[in-house]
Structure formats: structure tokens, C-alpha cells
């Protein structure tokens, strides 16, 4: 009787960081949606180029780093995940990506994955930030398993938060979406 060996999945996890320049976005004076089901669509090509920057890591090959469109070399079974931040590292304005849709011939549906790190680090106050101090923090990604090579025209929805006038709280400003393209091949 022959023995069958089942090989574990060798898919890679490819992380895509979306960096949003909120000052550029706000300067465009777009209508603001306060309904997450109907985010404001950002579709002006010149605004997209100066507002959204995607960086990917751990891909089998990448073209377009730092632009609003990426070409990623990935295999079926690889996982692509999205996370967002602002150019201020969510320190003043902040963004949270809450939904990614589209590209269904290339990618499976995106699902959210949240991890709590009870002892994540942040810089200590004053000086050079060291030694770091621990605090509890949630990290969330939206991820999808690659089905097949092709072009995934996506819609990325995100919430934008602004720093309150007293400088103590980030409050919801509005919901937006933009349409990056990821080529998987």
C-alpha cells in the first residue's frame, strides 16, 4: 500500500500598507459621507496620485511601490492583507480600513482579522522615546486568499478621523473609498 503525503500550504502572507495623506484629501474639499455604507468615492486621478501610497512586503515580486496601484507577484493560495495609516502614523488624523471589495476573479472575499497585543510598544514621553512603554493595542487587517492570476480592481473603504480642537481625541470625520488596482501574476 502506498503512503500519501499531504504537504502543508506554502502560501505567503503579503502585507499591503496603504498610507493616506489626509491633508491632500481634505484640501480637495470633497463631499463628506457619515454613512459607512455609502462612503464618498475618490476618483480624481491626480488626487489619487498625491493622496494614496501603497507599500507591499513579502511578495514574490513588486512593481509600483509607493504609488496608488501595485503589481504584486503572488501565487494561488498566497494571502494578501490590507492595513491603513496616515502619513502622521495615525497620530493626528487617523484612518481605519473597514472594507475591501472587488477583484473576485483574482481574490476571494476579504475578511477582517483582529489581533490584540496586550503589551504592544509605544515610545515613552520625552527624550528619544526610549525605553518604550507597553500598552494594549488592537491590530486589524483585511485579508484575502489569492485564487488566480489577473487584475483585481478593488474598492477600499476607510474611515477618516480628525484630531479634536482640544488635541485629546480623534473624532470621526467621514467615510471614503478609492479604487486601487492590484495585478497578481
Coordinates of N, CA and C in Angstrom, one line a residue, residues 24-25 27-31 40-52 68-69 155 176-180:
X24 N -3.9 66.3 1.9 CA -4.2 66.4 0.5 C -5.7 66.1 0.3
X25 N -6.1 65.0 0.9 CA -7.5 64.6 0.8 C -8.5 65.7 1.2
X27 N -7.9 68.9 1.5 CA -7.8 70.1 0.7 C -8.6 70.0 -0.5
X28 N -9.0 68.8 -1.0 CA -9.8 68.6 -2.2 C -11.2 69.0 -1.9
X29 N -11.6 69.2 -0.7 CA -13.0 69.6 -0.3 C -14.1 68.8 -0.9
X30 N -13.9 67.4 -0.9 CA -14.9 66.5 -1.4 C -16.1 66.5 -0.4
X31 N -17.3 66.1 -1.0 CA -18.4 65.9 0.0 C -18.0 64.9 1.0
X40 N -17.8 58.3 0.5 CA -17.5 59.3 -0.6 C -16.5 58.6 -1.5
X41 N -16.8 58.6 -2.8 CA -15.9 58.0 -3.8 C -14.8 59.0 -4.2
X42 N -13.6 58.6 -4.1 CA -12.5 59.4 -4.5 C -12.0 58.9 -5.9
X43 N -12.3 59.6 -7.0 CA -11.9 59.0 -8.3 C -11.2 60.0 -9.2
X44 N -10.7 61.1 -8.6 CA -9.9 62.0 -9.4 C -8.5 61.5 -9.5
X45 N -8.0 61.2 -10.7 CA -6.7 60.6 -10.8 C -5.5 61.4 -10.2
X46 N -5.5 62.7 -10.4 CA -4.4 63.5 -9.8 C -4.5 63.5 -8.3
X47 N -5.7 63.5 -7.7 CA -5.8 63.4 -6.2 C -5.4 62.1 -5.7
X48 N -5.8 61.0 -6.4 CA -5.3 59.7 -6.0 C -3.8 59.5 -6.0
X49 N -3.1 60.1 -7.0 CA -1.7 60.0 -7.0 C -1.0 60.7 -5.9
X50 N -1.6 61.8 -5.4 CA -0.9 62.5 -4.3 C -1.5 62.3 -2.9
X51 N -2.4 61.4 -2.9 CA -3.1 61.1 -1.6 C -2.8 59.7 -1.1
X52 N -2.7 58.7 -2.0 CA -2.6 57.3 -1.6 C -1.3 56.7 -2.0
X68 N -0.4 54.5 -6.0 CA -1.7 54.1 -5.7 C -2.2 52.8 -6.4
X69 N -1.3 52.2 -7.2 CA -1.5 50.9 -7.9 C -0.3 50.1 -7.7
X155 N -12.2 48.1 -4.4 CA -12.7 49.3 -3.7 C -12.3 49.2 -2.2
X176 N -14.8 57.2 3.3 CA -14.3 57.4 1.9 C -14.0 56.0 1.3
X177 N -13.9 56.0 0.0 CA -13.4 54.8 -0.7 C -12.6 55.3 -1.9
X178 N -11.7 54.4 -2.3 CA -10.9 54.6 -3.5 C -10.7 53.3 -4.2
X179 N -10.2 53.3 -5.4 CA -10.2 52.1 -6.3 C -8.8 51.8 -6.8
X180 N -8.0 51.2 -5.9 CA -6.7 50.8 -6.4 C -6.8 49.5 -7.2

